[in-house]
Short mmCIF file of C-alpha atoms and ligand atoms in Angstrom, two decimals:
data_model
loop_
_atom_site.label_atom_id
_atom_site.label_comp_id
_atom_site.label_asym_id
_atom_site.label_seq_id
_atom_site.Cartn_x
_atom_site.Cartn_y
_atom_site.Cartn_z
CA MET A 1335 -26.60 12.28 6.16
CA PHE A 1336 -27.97 13.76 2.93
CA GLY A 1337 -29.73 11.42 0.54
CA PRO A 1338 -30.35 9.03 -0.87
CA VAL A 1339 -29.97 10.71 -4.24
CA LYS A 1340 -31.26 8.78 -7.23
CA LEU A 1341 -28.89 8.98 -10.21
CA HIS A 1342 -29.56 7.63 -13.69
CA LEU A 1343 -26.97 6.15 -16.01
CA LYS A 1344 -26.97 6.94 -19.70
CA ALA A 1345 -28.42 4.09 -21.76
CA GLY A 1346 -26.05 1.11 -22.10
CA ARG A 1347 -23.60 2.22 -19.41
CA GLU A 1348 -24.47 -0.37 -16.75
CA ASP A 1349 -21.95 -3.10 -17.72
CA SER A 1350 -19.12 -2.11 -15.43
CA ILE A 1351 -21.46 -1.89 -12.41
CA LEU A 1352 -22.93 -5.30 -13.25
CA ARG A 1353 -19.37 -6.68 -13.28
CA GLY A 1354 -18.79 -5.21 -9.80
CA HIS A 1355 -16.53 -2.27 -10.64
CA PRO A 1356 -16.86 0.19 -7.75
CA TRP A 1357 -16.37 3.46 -9.67
CA VAL A 1358 -19.07 5.30 -11.60
CA PHE A 1359 -17.58 7.95 -13.89
CA SER A 1360 -19.38 11.25 -14.26
CA GLY A 1361 -19.49 10.77 -18.05
CA SER A 1362 -21.68 7.70 -17.72
CA LEU A 1363 -24.37 9.52 -15.71
CA ALA A 1364 -27.33 11.21 -17.38
CA ALA A 1365 -26.98 14.40 -15.31
CA HIS A 1366 -24.35 16.37 -13.37
CA VAL A 1367 -24.05 15.57 -9.68
CA ASP A 1368 -22.37 18.79 -8.54
CA ALA A 1369 -25.66 20.19 -7.20
CA PHE A 1370 -25.60 17.51 -4.47
CA PRO A 1371 -23.18 17.68 -1.57
CA GLU A 1372 -20.08 15.48 -1.61
CA GLY A 1373 -20.61 12.38 0.45
CA ALA A 1374 -24.37 12.19 -0.20
CA TRP A 1375 -25.59 8.61 -0.33
CA ALA A 1376 -26.59 7.78 -3.89
CA VAL A 1377 -28.52 5.01 -5.59
CA VAL A 1378 -27.34 4.47 -9.16
CA CYS A 1379 -30.06 3.28 -11.58
CA ASP A 1380 -30.03 2.20 -15.17
CA ALA A 1381 -31.59 4.44 -17.82
CA GLN A 1382 -34.99 2.90 -17.08
CA GLY A 1383 -34.72 3.79 -13.41
CA ARG A 1384 -34.00 0.30 -12.06
CA PRO A 1385 -31.62 0.53 -9.07
CA LEU A 1386 -28.26 -1.24 -9.63
CA ALA A 1387 -25.96 -0.24 -6.79
CA SER A 1388 -25.40 2.38 -4.07
CA GLY A 1389 -22.49 4.36 -2.71
CA TYR A 1390 -21.30 7.85 -1.90
CA LEU A 1391 -21.22 10.81 -4.21
CA CYS A 1392 -18.03 12.70 -5.15
CA HIS A 1393 -17.28 15.81 -7.17
CA GLY A 1394 -14.77 14.80 -9.84
CA SER A 1395 -14.33 12.39 -12.69
CA ILE A 1396 -15.39 9.52 -10.41
CA ALA A 1397 -18.90 10.62 -9.44
CA VAL A 1398 -19.93 7.71 -7.23
CA ARG A 1399 -17.92 5.13 -5.33
CA LEU A 1400 -20.03 2.03 -4.73
CA LEU A 1401 -20.33 -0.09 -1.59
CA VAL A 1402 -23.52 -2.05 -2.25
CA PHE A 1403 -24.28 -3.94 -5.44
CA GLY A 1404 -27.78 -5.08 -6.30
CA PRO A 1405 -31.23 -3.54 -6.39
CA THR A 1406 -31.84 -3.25 -2.65
CA SER A 1407 -30.20 -0.17 -1.24
CA SER A 1408 -29.24 -0.13 2.44
CA ASP A 1409 -28.40 2.97 4.41
CA PRO A 1410 -24.71 3.95 4.63
CA GLU A 1411 -24.35 2.89 8.24
CA THR A 1412 -25.55 -0.65 7.55
CA ALA A 1413 -23.48 -0.84 4.34
CA ILE A 1414 -20.24 0.33 5.96
CA GLU A 1415 -20.70 -1.82 9.06
CA GLU A 1416 -21.30 -4.89 6.91
CA GLN A 1417 -18.10 -4.27 4.91
CA VAL A 1418 -16.01 -3.67 8.04
CA LYS A 1419 -17.34 -6.89 9.58
CA LYS A 1420 -16.60 -8.82 6.40
CA ALA A 1421 -13.09 -7.39 6.28
CA LEU A 1422 -12.48 -8.42 9.89
CA GLN A 1423 -13.88 -11.90 9.31
CA LEU A 1424 -11.58 -12.37 6.32
CA ARG A 1425 -8.51 -11.35 8.34
CA LEU A 1426 -9.45 -13.70 11.19
CA SER A 1427 -10.12 -16.57 8.80
CA LEU A 1428 -6.67 -16.05 7.28
CA GLY A 1429 -5.06 -16.38 10.70
CA PHE A 1430 -4.39 -12.70 11.43
CA ARG A 1431 -5.01 -11.59 15.02
CA LEU A 1432 -5.78 -8.06 16.17
CA SER A 1433 -3.76 -8.04 19.36
CA ALA A 1434 -1.84 -5.53 21.48
CA GLU A 1435 1.27 -6.07 19.36
CA SER A 1436 0.10 -7.17 15.93
CA ALA A 1437 0.03 -5.03 12.78
CA VAL A 1438 -2.64 -5.87 10.21
CA ARG A 1439 -4.32 -4.07 7.32
CA LEU A 1440 -7.96 -4.37 8.35
CA VAL A 1441 -9.52 -2.51 5.42
CA ASN A 1442 -7.88 -2.22 1.99
CA GLY A 1443 -10.19 0.21 0.21
CA GLU A 1444 -11.89 -1.13 -2.92
CA GLY A 1445 -10.33 -4.54 -2.15
CA ASP A 1446 -12.64 -4.78 0.86
CA GLY A 1447 -15.65 -3.10 -0.72
CA LEU A 1448 -14.98 0.20 1.07
CA PRO A 1449 -13.69 2.54 -1.67
CA GLY A 1450 -11.17 5.12 -0.49
CA VAL A 1451 -10.87 3.77 3.08
CA ILE A 1452 -7.62 2.23 4.36
CA ALA A 1453 -7.46 1.07 7.97
CA ASP A 1454 -4.31 -0.36 9.55
CA TRP A 1455 -4.31 -1.94 13.01
CA TYR A 1456 -1.15 -1.25 15.03
CA GLY A 1457 -1.39 -2.98 18.41
CA GLY A 1458 -4.73 -1.50 19.45
CA PHE A 1459 -4.47 1.73 17.44
CA LEU A 1460 -6.30 2.06 14.16
CA VAL A 1461 -4.81 4.43 11.58
CA VAL A 1462 -7.51 5.28 9.07
CA GLN A 1463 -6.59 6.93 5.78
CA LEU A 1464 -9.33 8.61 3.80
CA HIS A 1465 -8.22 8.82 0.17
CA VAL A 1466 -11.25 10.71 -1.06
CA ARG A 1467 -12.41 14.13 0.14
CA ALA A 1468 -16.09 13.09 0.16
CA LEU A 1469 -15.29 10.60 2.95
CA ARG A 1470 -14.86 13.45 5.36
CA ALA A 1471 -18.65 13.34 5.73
CA TYR A 1472 -18.28 9.78 7.04
CA GLN A 1473 -15.54 10.23 9.58
CA GLU A 1474 -17.80 10.14 12.66
CA LEU A 1475 -19.79 7.23 11.32
CA LEU A 1476 -16.62 5.28 10.56
CA GLN A 1477 -15.33 5.98 14.05
CA LYS A 1478 -18.54 4.71 15.63
CA ILE A 1479 -18.59 1.58 13.45
CA PHE A 1480 -14.93 0.68 14.05
CA PHE A 1481 -15.39 0.94 17.81
CA ARG A 1482 -18.57 -1.13 17.62
CA VAL A 1483 -17.04 -3.88 15.47
CA LEU A 1484 -13.60 -4.05 17.06
CA GLY A 1485 -14.73 -3.77 20.66
CA GLU A 1486 -12.52 -3.35 23.65
CA GLY A 1487 -9.17 -4.08 22.03
CA LEU A 1488 -9.37 -0.81 20.07
CA LYS A 1489 -7.79 1.99 22.08
CA LYS A 1490 -7.81 4.88 19.65
CA ILE A 1491 -8.47 5.81 16.04
CA LEU A 1492 -6.19 8.24 14.20
CA PHE A 1493 -7.65 9.68 11.04
CA ARG A 1494 -5.55 11.02 8.18
CA ASP A 1495 -6.56 12.45 4.85
CA THR A 1496 -4.39 11.83 1.81
CA TRP A 1497 -6.25 13.30 -1.13
CA ASN A 1498 -4.10 16.41 -1.06
CA TYR A 1499 -0.82 14.67 -0.25
CA PRO A 1500 1.92 15.81 -0.43
CA SER A 1501 0.89 19.46 -0.67
CA ALA A 1502 -0.46 19.46 2.85
CA GLU A 1503 -0.34 16.85 5.57
CA THR A 1504 -3.51 17.95 7.22
CA ASP A 1505 -4.29 15.29 9.75
CA PHE A 1506 -7.74 16.17 10.86
CA SER A 1507 -7.44 14.07 13.95
CA ASN A 1508 -6.06 16.26 16.67
CA GLU A 1509 -3.70 13.53 17.78
CA LYS A 1510 0.00 14.21 17.62
CA PRO A 1511 1.76 11.23 16.06
CA THR A 1512 3.49 9.07 18.62
CA PHE A 1513 5.50 5.90 18.15
CA LEU A 1514 3.57 2.66 18.44
CA GLU A 1515 5.40 -0.61 18.85
CA ILE A 1516 4.40 -3.68 16.90
CA ARG A 1517 5.78 -7.11 16.11
CA GLU A 1518 6.13 -8.64 12.68
CA ASN A 1519 7.10 -12.31 12.51
CA GLY A 1520 8.88 -11.95 15.85
CA LEU A 1521 10.76 -8.73 15.04
CA ARG A 1522 9.98 -5.51 16.88
CA PHE A 1523 9.26 -2.34 14.91
CA THR A 1524 8.15 1.14 15.86
CA VAL A 1525 5.55 2.87 13.75
CA LYS A 1526 4.88 6.60 13.60
CA PRO A 1527 1.38 7.08 12.23
CA GLY A 1528 0.81 10.14 10.18
CA SER A 1529 4.33 10.41 8.82
CA GLY A 1530 4.60 10.15 5.07
CA GLN A 1531 2.01 8.89 2.69
CA LYS A 1532 1.35 5.54 4.34
CA THR A 1533 -0.22 4.89 7.68
CA GLY A 1534 3.29 4.62 9.16
CA PHE A 1535 4.55 1.22 8.04
CA TYR A 1536 4.52 -0.81 4.83
CA LEU A 1537 2.48 -3.82 5.91
CA ASP A 1538 2.07 -4.96 2.31
CA GLN A 1539 5.67 -6.22 2.19
CA ARG A 1540 5.44 -8.44 5.30
CA ASN A 1541 5.44 -11.74 3.33
CA ASN A 1542 8.24 -10.59 1.02
CA ARG A 1543 10.38 -9.51 3.98
CA LEU A 1544 9.92 -13.00 5.47
CA LEU A 1545 10.98 -14.58 2.18
CA CYS A 1546 14.04 -12.39 2.23
CA ARG A 1547 14.82 -13.60 5.76
CA GLN A 1548 14.60 -17.20 4.56
CA LEU A 1549 17.09 -16.57 1.75
CA ALA A 1550 19.58 -14.30 3.50
CA ALA A 1551 21.76 -16.72 5.52
CA GLY A 1552 25.48 -16.11 5.01
CA ARG A 1553 24.85 -13.53 2.29
CA ARG A 1554 25.67 -9.85 1.84
CA VAL A 1555 22.48 -7.83 1.40
CA LEU A 1556 21.85 -4.38 -0.11
CA ASN A 1557 18.47 -2.83 0.81
CA LEU A 1558 17.64 0.08 -1.50
CA PHE A 1559 14.79 2.41 -0.38
CA SER A 1560 15.07 0.79 3.02
CA PHE A 1561 12.65 3.07 4.94
CA THR A 1562 12.91 1.97 8.61
CA GLY A 1563 14.63 -1.29 7.73
CA GLY A 1564 11.91 -3.88 7.27
CA PHE A 1565 13.97 -5.92 4.81
CA THR A 1566 17.26 -5.13 6.55
CA LEU A 1567 16.09 -6.44 9.92
CA ASN A 1568 14.66 -9.57 8.33
CA ALA A 1569 17.87 -10.22 6.40
CA LEU A 1570 19.99 -9.86 9.53
CA ALA A 1571 17.57 -12.00 11.57
CA GLY A 1572 17.91 -14.62 8.83
CA GLY A 1573 21.69 -14.69 9.29
CA ALA A 1574 22.90 -12.29 6.61
CA GLN A 1575 26.65 -11.75 6.83
CA GLU A 1576 26.27 -8.01 6.27
CA ALA A 1577 23.54 -5.54 5.33
CA VAL A 1578 23.66 -2.10 3.75
CA SER A 1579 20.57 0.17 3.85
CA VAL A 1580 20.05 3.21 1.65
CA ASP A 1581 17.25 5.79 1.88
CA SER A 1582 16.91 9.53 1.29
CA SER A 1583 15.16 10.00 4.63
CA GLY A 1584 17.52 10.60 7.55
CA GLU A 1585 14.62 10.13 9.96
CA ALA A 1586 13.79 6.67 8.53
CA LEU A 1587 17.45 5.65 8.87
CA SER A 1588 17.66 6.78 12.48
CA ILE A 1589 14.52 4.76 13.26
CA LEU A 1590 16.21 1.84 11.48
CA GLN A 1591 19.17 2.22 13.83
CA ASN A 1592 16.83 2.00 16.80
CA HIS A 1593 15.17 -1.07 15.28
CA LEU A 1594 18.57 -2.81 15.19
CA LYS A 1595 19.00 -1.97 18.85
CA ILE A 1596 15.58 -3.13 20.12
CA ASN A 1597 16.00 -6.40 18.22
CA ASN A 1598 19.52 -7.04 19.56
CA LEU A 1599 20.88 -6.94 16.04
CA GLU A 1600 23.15 -3.92 16.47
CA LYS A 1601 26.22 -6.11 16.80
CA LYS A 1602 25.62 -7.30 13.24
CA THR A 1603 27.54 -5.68 10.43
CA HIS A 1604 25.39 -2.90 9.06
CA ARG A 1605 25.99 0.36 7.19
CA ALA A 1606 23.48 3.02 6.23
CA TYR A 1607 23.73 5.67 3.51
CA CYS A 1608 21.42 8.67 3.36
CA ALA A 1609 21.23 9.49 -0.35
CA ASP A 1610 19.10 10.01 -3.45
CA ILE A 1611 19.46 6.52 -4.90
CA PHE A 1612 18.74 7.59 -8.46
CA LYS A 1613 21.93 9.70 -8.37
CA TRP A 1614 23.94 7.73 -5.83
CA ILE A 1615 23.76 4.26 -7.35
CA ALA A 1616 25.94 4.91 -10.40
CA ASN A 1617 28.96 5.67 -8.22
CA PHE A 1618 28.51 2.95 -5.61
CA PRO A 1619 31.13 0.35 -6.49
CA GLU A 1620 30.14 -2.69 -4.41
CA THR A 1621 28.20 -5.80 -5.39
CA PHE A 1622 25.96 -7.98 -3.18
CA ASP A 1623 24.50 -11.50 -3.04
CA VAL A 1624 20.99 -10.21 -2.41
CA VAL A 1625 19.63 -6.82 -3.46
CA ILE A 1626 16.22 -5.34 -2.59
CA CYS A 1627 14.85 -2.42 -4.63
CA ASP A 1628 11.52 -1.00 -3.39
CA PRO A 1629 11.18 2.59 -4.64
CA PRO A 1630 8.21 4.85 -3.90
CA SER A 1631 5.43 5.23 -6.46
CA LEU A 1632 6.88 6.84 -9.60
CA ALA A 1633 3.64 8.09 -11.23
CA ARG A 1634 0.33 9.38 -9.96
CA SER A 1635 -1.55 9.49 -13.24
CA ALA A 1636 -1.94 7.41 -16.39
CA GLN A 1637 -0.28 10.29 -18.31
CA ALA A 1638 2.92 9.72 -16.33
CA ARG A 1639 2.91 5.96 -16.94
CA HIS A 1640 5.43 5.92 -19.78
CA THR A 1641 7.95 8.04 -17.89
CA ALA A 1642 7.59 5.76 -14.87
CA ILE A 1643 8.21 2.62 -16.97
CA GLN A 1644 11.36 4.23 -18.39
CA ALA A 1645 12.49 5.12 -14.87
CA TYR A 1646 12.01 1.51 -13.72
CA LYS A 1647 14.07 0.34 -16.67
CA ARG A 1648 16.98 2.72 -15.95
CA LEU A 1649 16.90 2.09 -12.20
CA ASN A 1650 16.82 -1.70 -12.52
CA GLU A 1651 19.55 -1.66 -15.17
CA GLN A 1652 21.81 -0.04 -12.59
CA VAL A 1653 20.55 -2.18 -9.74
CA LEU A 1654 21.25 -5.39 -11.70
CA GLN A 1655 24.92 -4.34 -11.83
CA LYS A 1656 25.01 -4.39 -8.03
CA VAL A 1657 24.05 -8.09 -7.95
CA GLU A 1658 26.90 -10.60 -7.77
CA PRO A 1659 26.73 -13.20 -10.53
CA GLY A 1660 24.47 -15.95 -9.14
CA GLY A 1661 22.80 -13.55 -6.73
CA LEU A 1662 19.18 -12.59 -6.08
CA LEU A 1663 17.21 -9.41 -6.72
CA PHE A 1664 13.90 -8.55 -5.06
CA THR A 1665 12.54 -5.73 -7.20
CA PHE A 1666 9.19 -3.94 -6.79
CA SER A 1667 6.88 -1.37 -8.32
CA CYS A 1668 4.11 0.17 -6.21
CA THR A 1669 2.93 2.45 -9.03
CA ALA A 1670 -0.75 1.64 -9.54
CA VAL A 1671 -0.82 2.77 -13.19
CA VAL A 1672 2.16 0.48 -14.07
CA SER A 1673 0.77 -3.02 -14.59
CA VAL A 1674 2.66 -6.20 -13.82
CA GLU A 1675 3.13 -6.72 -17.57
CA HIS A 1676 4.58 -3.21 -17.97
CA PHE A 1677 6.89 -3.82 -15.04
CA GLU A 1678 8.08 -7.17 -16.36
CA GLY A 1679 8.72 -5.51 -19.73
CA ALA A 1680 10.81 -2.80 -18.07
CA LEU A 1681 12.83 -5.47 -16.27
CA ARG A 1682 13.37 -7.39 -19.50
CA ALA A 1683 14.68 -4.26 -21.17
CA ALA A 1684 16.86 -3.54 -18.10
CA ALA A 1685 18.38 -7.03 -18.23
CA ILE A 1686 19.25 -6.61 -21.92
CA SER A 1687 20.85 -3.20 -21.36
CA ALA A 1688 22.74 -4.49 -18.34
CA GLY A 1689 23.97 -7.49 -20.34
CA ARG A 1690 22.87 -9.91 -17.61
CA ARG A 1691 20.99 -13.19 -17.90
CA VAL A 1692 18.04 -12.99 -15.55
CA TYR A 1693 15.59 -15.70 -14.45
CA ILE A 1694 12.27 -15.17 -12.70
CA LEU A 1695 12.00 -17.31 -9.58
CA LYS A 1696 8.75 -15.91 -8.32
CA GLN A 1697 6.27 -13.12 -8.83
CA LEU A 1698 5.83 -11.17 -5.61
CA ASP A 1699 2.51 -9.83 -4.37
CA PRO A 1700 1.39 -7.98 -1.28
CA ASP A 1701 0.54 -10.05 1.81
CA LEU A 1702 -2.90 -11.63 2.30
CA ASP A 1703 -4.37 -8.68 4.20
CA HIS A 1704 -4.13 -6.52 1.03
CA PRO A 1705 -6.77 -7.96 -1.33
CA TRP A 1706 -7.74 -6.24 -4.55
CA ALA A 1707 -11.03 -6.86 -6.35
CA MET A 1708 -10.98 -8.93 -9.54
CA ALA A 1709 -13.40 -6.36 -10.97
CA HIS A 1710 -11.05 -3.50 -10.03
CA PRO A 1711 -7.56 -4.10 -11.44
CA GLU A 1712 -6.69 -0.48 -10.56
CA GLY A 1713 -6.42 -1.67 -6.96
CA ARG A 1714 -3.36 -3.78 -7.69
CA TYR A 1715 -0.57 -1.35 -6.90
CA LEU A 1716 2.27 -3.49 -5.52
CA LYS A 1717 3.93 -5.97 -7.79
CA GLY A 1718 7.39 -7.46 -7.74
CA PHE A 1719 9.73 -10.19 -8.87
CA LEU A 1720 12.33 -12.32 -7.21
CA LEU A 1721 15.06 -12.67 -9.84
CA HIS A 1722 18.10 -14.89 -10.15
CA VAL A 1723 20.83 -12.90 -11.84
CA GLU A 1724 23.71 -14.63 -13.62
N1 SAH B 1973 10.89 -1.46 1.65
C1 SAH B 1973 10.42 -0.59 2.70
C2 SAH B 1973 9.48 0.45 2.20
C3 SAH B 1973 10.05 1.41 1.17
S1 SAH B 1973 9.09 2.84 0.97
C4 SAH B 1973 9.83 -1.42 3.82
O1 SAH B 1973 9.73 -2.65 3.68
O2 SAH B 1973 9.47 -0.85 4.86
C5 SAH B 1973 10.05 3.87 -0.05
C6 SAH B 1973 11.20 4.56 0.63
O3 SAH B 1973 11.91 5.24 -0.40
C7 SAH B 1973 10.84 5.63 1.67
O4 SAH B 1973 11.50 5.30 2.87
C8 SAH B 1973 11.44 6.94 1.10
O5 SAH B 1973 12.08 7.74 2.09
C9 SAH B 1973 12.48 6.41 0.14
N2 SAH B 1973 12.84 7.27 -0.99
C10 SAH B 1973 12.00 7.99 -1.77
N3 SAH B 1973 12.69 8.60 -2.78
C11 SAH B 1973 14.01 8.24 -2.63
C12 SAH B 1973 15.21 8.53 -3.33
N4 SAH B 1973 15.19 9.30 -4.42
N5 SAH B 1973 16.37 7.98 -2.90
C13 SAH B 1973 16.37 7.21 -1.80
N6 SAH B 1973 15.26 6.89 -1.08
C14 SAH B 1973 14.10 7.40 -1.49
#
């Protein structure tokens, strides 16, 4: 591994590092870093040359992503291993188990002090997403560390890169995606790693799906952006009278159908529609007691934020009309650049336009295995509300 490279900040630019923010922008450094290879281990110093933190170097507006804070720099192997161990300890202390059928987010990027690295455990398989090109230099090291820390239970690691998604899905592991089977709160799901932007399943919604199960008894449920039916299966398992799932992916809906079968829920009343919800919803005449709306991310950059907020407003205005008076709406945004305040504002505007009185029962967050750092609000991508709609 190349390095360590010593980089100096411009005078007075050390505050964000001292607060624990893991990104060092190129504009705050005294010199360009492009002469050094991506991935090089770097020690970031203040203008006087005192070391503040260390991490890996990137070409781009974020020049260094930090793993170690403080004056003593460790080598990358020690730093990464320490973070992986900490992440595992946290999961275990929260009651998660890495077993042959469990599904757990083991590493949540900046939220676990490992910028750009996502690692999901699916019953003995680890699907590792590298969100930053520079991390390619660390693939072998990560592989070695994960096997060392996780021991015998770990059967295989599948690596995926995502920095160029969706232009190319270049898995640089040579593994063909296969279906893995996992259990979530007693329900069986199949996961196909390497399909789509995620590692194959949306683990972040586990707690919200369980809440939906608890509230679904005897009710008619509409699951918009259903993917492979996480909310649908939970609603039916919770005794929903009927469920309707809508997604634009035919493949996701056929997996959903299989999920009904392997959970012995296929006798339940269920319909699926394969459609672009943004167009479809205006002409769908039915109303439901419980509606779930969990669209994909609607903006990738801060420039697109305003358009995304407007889109949330329009979508939720239409979705509110599908809720029976007295019914419930689970509504989400997973757009990182849309804050919870922005999202609440969009929902307020939607309620006014829809002419409905809406009450917030609960703010919804990702499950406990998806921490984000207090110092890094950019890491809070999923936010939602459970609404009572009159
Ligand atoms: N709630 C799901 C995850 C939803 S992910 C769960 O708990 O597992 C978002 C889903 O939206 C994906 O399945 C994707 O296929 C779907 N999608 C994206 N754009 C869409 C559109 N315009 N209309 C309908 N579905 C869409």
